[in-house]
XYZ file of C-alpha atoms in Angstrom:
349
model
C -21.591 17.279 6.158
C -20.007 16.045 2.852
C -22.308 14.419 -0.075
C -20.918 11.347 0.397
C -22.280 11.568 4.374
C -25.657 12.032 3.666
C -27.795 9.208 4.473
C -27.609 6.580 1.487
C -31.320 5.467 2.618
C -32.570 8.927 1.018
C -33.801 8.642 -2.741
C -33.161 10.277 -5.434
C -35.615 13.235 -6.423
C -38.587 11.557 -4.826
C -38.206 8.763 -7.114
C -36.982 5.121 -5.788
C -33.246 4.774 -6.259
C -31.156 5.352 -3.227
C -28.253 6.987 -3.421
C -25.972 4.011 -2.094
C -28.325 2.098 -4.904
C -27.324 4.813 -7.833
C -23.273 4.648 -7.068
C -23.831 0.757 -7.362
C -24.947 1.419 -10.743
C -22.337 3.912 -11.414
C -19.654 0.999 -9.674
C -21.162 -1.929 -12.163
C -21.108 0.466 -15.019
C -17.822 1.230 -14.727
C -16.957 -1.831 -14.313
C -18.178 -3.213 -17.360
C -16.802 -0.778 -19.089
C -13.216 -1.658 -17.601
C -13.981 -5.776 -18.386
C -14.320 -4.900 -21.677
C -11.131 -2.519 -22.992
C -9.649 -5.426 -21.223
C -10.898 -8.463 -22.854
C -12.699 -7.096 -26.069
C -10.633 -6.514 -29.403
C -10.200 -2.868 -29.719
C -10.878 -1.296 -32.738
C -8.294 0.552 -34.882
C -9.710 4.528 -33.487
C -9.415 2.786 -29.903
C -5.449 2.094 -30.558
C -5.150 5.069 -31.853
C -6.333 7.194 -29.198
C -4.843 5.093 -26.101
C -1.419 4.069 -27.960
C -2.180 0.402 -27.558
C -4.111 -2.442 -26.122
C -1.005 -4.204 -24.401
C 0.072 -0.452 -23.421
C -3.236 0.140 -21.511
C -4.008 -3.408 -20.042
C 0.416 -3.521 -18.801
C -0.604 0.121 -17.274
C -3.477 -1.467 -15.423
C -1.578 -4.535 -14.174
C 1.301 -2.138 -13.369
C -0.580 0.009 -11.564
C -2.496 -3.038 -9.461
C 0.957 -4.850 -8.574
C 1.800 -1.243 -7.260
C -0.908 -0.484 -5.521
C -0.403 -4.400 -4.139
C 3.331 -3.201 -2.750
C 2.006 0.157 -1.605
C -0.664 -1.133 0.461
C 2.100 -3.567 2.236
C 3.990 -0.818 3.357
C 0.693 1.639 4.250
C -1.235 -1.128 5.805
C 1.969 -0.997 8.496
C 1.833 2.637 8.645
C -2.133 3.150 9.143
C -1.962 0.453 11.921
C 0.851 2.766 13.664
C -0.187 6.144 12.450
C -3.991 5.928 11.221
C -5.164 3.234 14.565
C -2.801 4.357 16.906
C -1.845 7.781 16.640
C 1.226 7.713 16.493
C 3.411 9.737 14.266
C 5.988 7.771 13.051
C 7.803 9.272 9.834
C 10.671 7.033 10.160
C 8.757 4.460 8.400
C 10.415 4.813 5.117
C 13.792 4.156 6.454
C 11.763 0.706 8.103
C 11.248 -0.493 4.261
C 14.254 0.168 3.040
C 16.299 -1.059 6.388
C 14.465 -3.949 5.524
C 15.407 -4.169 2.396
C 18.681 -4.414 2.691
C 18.603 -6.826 5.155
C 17.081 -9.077 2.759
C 19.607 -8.580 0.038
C 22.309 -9.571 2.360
C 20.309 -12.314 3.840
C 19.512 -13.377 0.246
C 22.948 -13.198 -0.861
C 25.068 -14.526 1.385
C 22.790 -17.873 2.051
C 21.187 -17.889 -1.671
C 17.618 -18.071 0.007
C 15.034 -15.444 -0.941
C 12.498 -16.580 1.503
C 15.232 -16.637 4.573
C 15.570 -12.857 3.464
C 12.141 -12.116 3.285
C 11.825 -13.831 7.242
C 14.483 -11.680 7.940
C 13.461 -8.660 6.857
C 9.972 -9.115 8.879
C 11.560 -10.419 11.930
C 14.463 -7.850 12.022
C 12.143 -4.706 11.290
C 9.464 -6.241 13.719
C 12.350 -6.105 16.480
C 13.463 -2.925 15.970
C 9.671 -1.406 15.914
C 9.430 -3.286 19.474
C 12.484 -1.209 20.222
C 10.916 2.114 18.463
C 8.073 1.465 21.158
C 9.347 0.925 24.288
C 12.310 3.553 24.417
C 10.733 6.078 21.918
C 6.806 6.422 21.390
C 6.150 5.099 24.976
C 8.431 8.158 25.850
C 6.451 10.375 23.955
C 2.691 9.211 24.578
C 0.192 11.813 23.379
C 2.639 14.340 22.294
C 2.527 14.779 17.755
C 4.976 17.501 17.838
C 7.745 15.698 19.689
C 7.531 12.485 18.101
C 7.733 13.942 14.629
C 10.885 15.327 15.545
C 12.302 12.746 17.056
C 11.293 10.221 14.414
C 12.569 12.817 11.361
C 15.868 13.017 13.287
C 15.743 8.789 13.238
C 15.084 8.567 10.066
C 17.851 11.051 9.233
C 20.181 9.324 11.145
C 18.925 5.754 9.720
C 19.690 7.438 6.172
C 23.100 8.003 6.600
C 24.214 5.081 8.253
C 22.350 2.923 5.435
C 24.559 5.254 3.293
C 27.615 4.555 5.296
C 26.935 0.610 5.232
C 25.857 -0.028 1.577
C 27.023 2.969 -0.226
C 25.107 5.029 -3.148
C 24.775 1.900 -5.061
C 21.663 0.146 -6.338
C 21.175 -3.471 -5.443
C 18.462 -6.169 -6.813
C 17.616 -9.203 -4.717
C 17.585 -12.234 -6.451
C 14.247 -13.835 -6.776
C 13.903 -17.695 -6.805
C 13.759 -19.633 -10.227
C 10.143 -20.891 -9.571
C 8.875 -17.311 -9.366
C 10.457 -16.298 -12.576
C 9.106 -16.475 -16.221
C 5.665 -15.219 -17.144
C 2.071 -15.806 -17.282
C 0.338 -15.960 -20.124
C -3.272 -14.112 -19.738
C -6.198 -14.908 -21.533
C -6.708 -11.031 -22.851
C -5.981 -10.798 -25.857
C -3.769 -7.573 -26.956
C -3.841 -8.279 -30.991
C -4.971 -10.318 -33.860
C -2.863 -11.713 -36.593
C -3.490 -11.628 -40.492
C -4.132 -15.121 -40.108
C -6.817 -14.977 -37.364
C -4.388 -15.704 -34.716
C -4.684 -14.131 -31.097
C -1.911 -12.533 -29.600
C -2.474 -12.968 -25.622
C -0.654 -10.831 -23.001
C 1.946 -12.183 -21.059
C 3.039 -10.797 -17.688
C 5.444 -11.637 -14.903
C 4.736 -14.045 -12.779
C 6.364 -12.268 -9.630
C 4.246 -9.441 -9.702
C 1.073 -11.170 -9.840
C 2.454 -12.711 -6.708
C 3.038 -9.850 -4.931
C -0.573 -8.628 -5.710
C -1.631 -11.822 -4.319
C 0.402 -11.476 -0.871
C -0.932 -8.282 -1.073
C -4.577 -9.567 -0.900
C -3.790 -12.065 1.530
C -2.355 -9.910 3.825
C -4.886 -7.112 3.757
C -7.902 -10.120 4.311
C -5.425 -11.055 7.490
C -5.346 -7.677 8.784
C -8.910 -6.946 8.491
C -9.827 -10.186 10.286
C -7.342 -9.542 13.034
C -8.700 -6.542 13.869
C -12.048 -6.944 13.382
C -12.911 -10.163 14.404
C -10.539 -11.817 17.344
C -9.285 -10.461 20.765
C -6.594 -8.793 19.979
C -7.753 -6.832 17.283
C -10.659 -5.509 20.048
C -7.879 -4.950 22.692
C -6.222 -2.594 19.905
C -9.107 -1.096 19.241
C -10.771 -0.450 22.530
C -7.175 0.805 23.631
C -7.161 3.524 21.181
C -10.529 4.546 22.144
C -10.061 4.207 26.197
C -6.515 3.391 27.125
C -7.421 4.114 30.984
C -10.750 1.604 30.881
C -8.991 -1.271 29.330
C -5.891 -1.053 31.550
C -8.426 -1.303 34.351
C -9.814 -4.649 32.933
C -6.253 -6.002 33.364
C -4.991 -5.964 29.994
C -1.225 -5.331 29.395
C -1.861 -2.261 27.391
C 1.861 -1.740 26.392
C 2.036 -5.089 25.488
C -0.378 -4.331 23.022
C 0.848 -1.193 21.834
C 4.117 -3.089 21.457
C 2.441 -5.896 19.345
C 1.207 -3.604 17.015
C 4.642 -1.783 16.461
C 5.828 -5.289 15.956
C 3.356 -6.062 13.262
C 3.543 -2.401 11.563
C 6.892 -2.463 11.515
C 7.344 -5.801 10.466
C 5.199 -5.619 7.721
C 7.378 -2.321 6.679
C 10.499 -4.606 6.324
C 8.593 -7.453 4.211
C 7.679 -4.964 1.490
C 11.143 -3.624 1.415
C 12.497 -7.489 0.539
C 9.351 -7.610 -1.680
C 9.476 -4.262 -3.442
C 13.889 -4.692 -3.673
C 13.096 -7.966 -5.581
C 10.326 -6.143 -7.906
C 11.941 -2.918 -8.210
C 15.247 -1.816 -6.841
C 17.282 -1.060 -3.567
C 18.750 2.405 -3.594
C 18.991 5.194 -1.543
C 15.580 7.585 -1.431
C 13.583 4.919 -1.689
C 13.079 5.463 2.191
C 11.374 9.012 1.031
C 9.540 7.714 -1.544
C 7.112 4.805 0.331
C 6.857 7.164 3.164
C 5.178 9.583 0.995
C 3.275 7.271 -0.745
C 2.193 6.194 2.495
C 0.745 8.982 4.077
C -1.139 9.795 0.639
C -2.177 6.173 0.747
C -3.225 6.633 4.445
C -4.737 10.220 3.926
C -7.568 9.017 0.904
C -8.029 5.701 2.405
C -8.669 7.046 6.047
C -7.275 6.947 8.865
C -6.893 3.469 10.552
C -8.853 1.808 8.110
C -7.600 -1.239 6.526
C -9.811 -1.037 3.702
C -8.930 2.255 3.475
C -5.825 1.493 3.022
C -6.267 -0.949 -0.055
C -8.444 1.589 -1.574
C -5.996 4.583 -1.823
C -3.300 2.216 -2.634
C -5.199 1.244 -5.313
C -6.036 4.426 -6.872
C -2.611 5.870 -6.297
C -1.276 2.815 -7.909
C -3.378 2.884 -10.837
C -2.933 7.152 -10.990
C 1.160 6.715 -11.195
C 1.203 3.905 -13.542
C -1.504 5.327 -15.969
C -0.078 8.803 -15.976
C 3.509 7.207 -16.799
C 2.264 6.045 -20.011
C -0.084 8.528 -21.074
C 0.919 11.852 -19.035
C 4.368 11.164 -18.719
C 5.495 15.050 -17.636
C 2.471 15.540 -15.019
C 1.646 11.676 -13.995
C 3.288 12.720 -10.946
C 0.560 15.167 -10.170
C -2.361 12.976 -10.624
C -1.287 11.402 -7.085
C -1.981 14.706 -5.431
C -4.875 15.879 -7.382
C -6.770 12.537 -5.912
C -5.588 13.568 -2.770
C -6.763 16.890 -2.795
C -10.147 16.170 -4.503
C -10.522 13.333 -1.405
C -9.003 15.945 1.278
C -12.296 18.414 -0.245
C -15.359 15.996 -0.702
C -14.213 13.721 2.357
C -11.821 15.391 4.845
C -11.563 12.249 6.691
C -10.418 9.584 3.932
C -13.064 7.587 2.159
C -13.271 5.127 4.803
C -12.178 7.070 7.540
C -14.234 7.853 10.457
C -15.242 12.020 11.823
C -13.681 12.365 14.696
């Protein structure tokens, strides 16, 4: 049993914190620590140490609009891989399918949201298809269906190559979510007494929003209407709710749907943030499992939470640890795979 499994009702050398009660305190402290290198007026030592104000605070925003577009792409992988056990490492080549499907959409009718419909709808299609000829195929055995969905994704790879070439492509976001926001931090002060606020992008704040939108949907789907308990209680018992007359390929196949779906909106989201290029398939796959392996399995929580700290770990470790950010994202997955084998919100199975 881990520290963090230990009962949280149990005090603190016999006096009367709780342990759940003492991380709160640790949480708000940290917190208000956060609130104020964000809003306060740094002093000159504090520039001089962390390179900037604006440097730090764009880091943080950086890394929560990332975290936003990796937890669209996870929360699609833990409902096929974390909730349903299914081992499906073709997800990568899902995003950036989808992402190219948007560009074109985008493109050739001049409508960014008609791309991003079509990215979902195509991708959701396709992971129908993915189910019923594929995973159904291979119920219950990992080994087989990682080597079946490699060889997809391999083949997916090269005839995205084929198609669209070695180029990088940008979809065209609409005029009214252009421009910037102005912020009320403030990242200098003039001679005159003047305050310098931040501005930032209005697109990415955006996708951080669809982000949080999403994830609340997702949560409440599964947790609180029928379908969400079919999905559940056929992980659990397949056999016992196939009895009580539920379709459950039906649901499997819904799920697919949604995962894969949801794979093909963050490729239209992240092309219009970021780029469209080959390896991009590689990259959100990774990030996904990491994302998927601290969260927890099949948590959607979970999910949000390593996508957050991965976010925050790649973005911060770009500006300040520029030759080893990269390794930050695997030291916090290797600290979480020793404290808490099963993800922070995952479940001992």
């Amino acid at each position: 049993m881990s520290i963090l499994d230990q009962p949280s009702s149990s005090s603190l050398s016999g006096g009367g914190v709780t342990r759940r009660q003492a991380w709160g305190l640790v949480g708000l402290l940290a917190a208000a620590i956060v609130a104020w290198l964000v809003f306060a007026v740094w002093p000159q030592w504090l520039n001089a140490i962390l390179i900037s104000k604006k440097a730090f605070v764009s880091a943080i925003l950086n890394g929560l609009t990332l975290a936003g577009l990796y937890f669209l792409v996870a929360s699609g992988f833990t409902l096929i891989f974390g909730l349903m056990r299914n081992i499906n490492l073709a997800h990568g080549s899902l995003y950036l399918l989808g992402a190219y499907i948007g560009y074109e959409v985008t493109s050739r009718t001049g409508y960014w949201l008609l791309g991003v419909a079509a990215g979902f709808a195509v991708l959701a299609i396709i992971g129908v298809v993915m189910q019923v000829f594929v995973f159904r195929r291979l119920e219950g055995d990992d080994l087989r269906q990682t080597l079946v969905t490699i060889g997809i994704s391999i083949v997916a790879a090269d005839l995205m190559l084929a198609v669209w070439a070695g180029g990088t492509y940008q979809i065209a976001t609409p005029e009214w979510l252009d421009g910037a926001l102005t912020l009320p931090i403030i990242t200098a002060v003039r001679s005159n007494g003047a305050s310098v606020f931040l501005t930032y992008p209005l697109y990415r704040v955006v996708v951080l929003a669809a982000a949080i939108v999403i994830g609340v949907g997702l949560w409440l789907m599964l947790n609180k209407t029928r379908v969400g308990m079919m999905i559940r209680a056929g992980v659990d018992d397949r056999a016992m709710l196939s009895a009580s007359g539920v379709n459950v390929h039906a649901v499997f196949a819904i799920v697919f749907a949604v995962g894969a779906g949801l794979a093909g909106f963050a490729g239209v989201v992240g092309g219009s943030a970021l780029s469209v290029a080959p390896g991009e398939d590689v990259r959100y796959l990774l990030a996904s499992l990491v994302v998927v392996i601290v969260g927890g399995m099949g948590s959607i929580t979970g999910a949000a939470i390593g996508a957050l700290l991965i976010g925050l770990a790649e973005q911060i470790g770009l500006v300040y640890f520029p030759t080893y950010g990269v390794v930050l994202t695997f030291v916090i997955m290797v600290v979480t795979l020793a404290v808490r084998p099963q993800g922070i919100m995952g479940k001992a199975r």
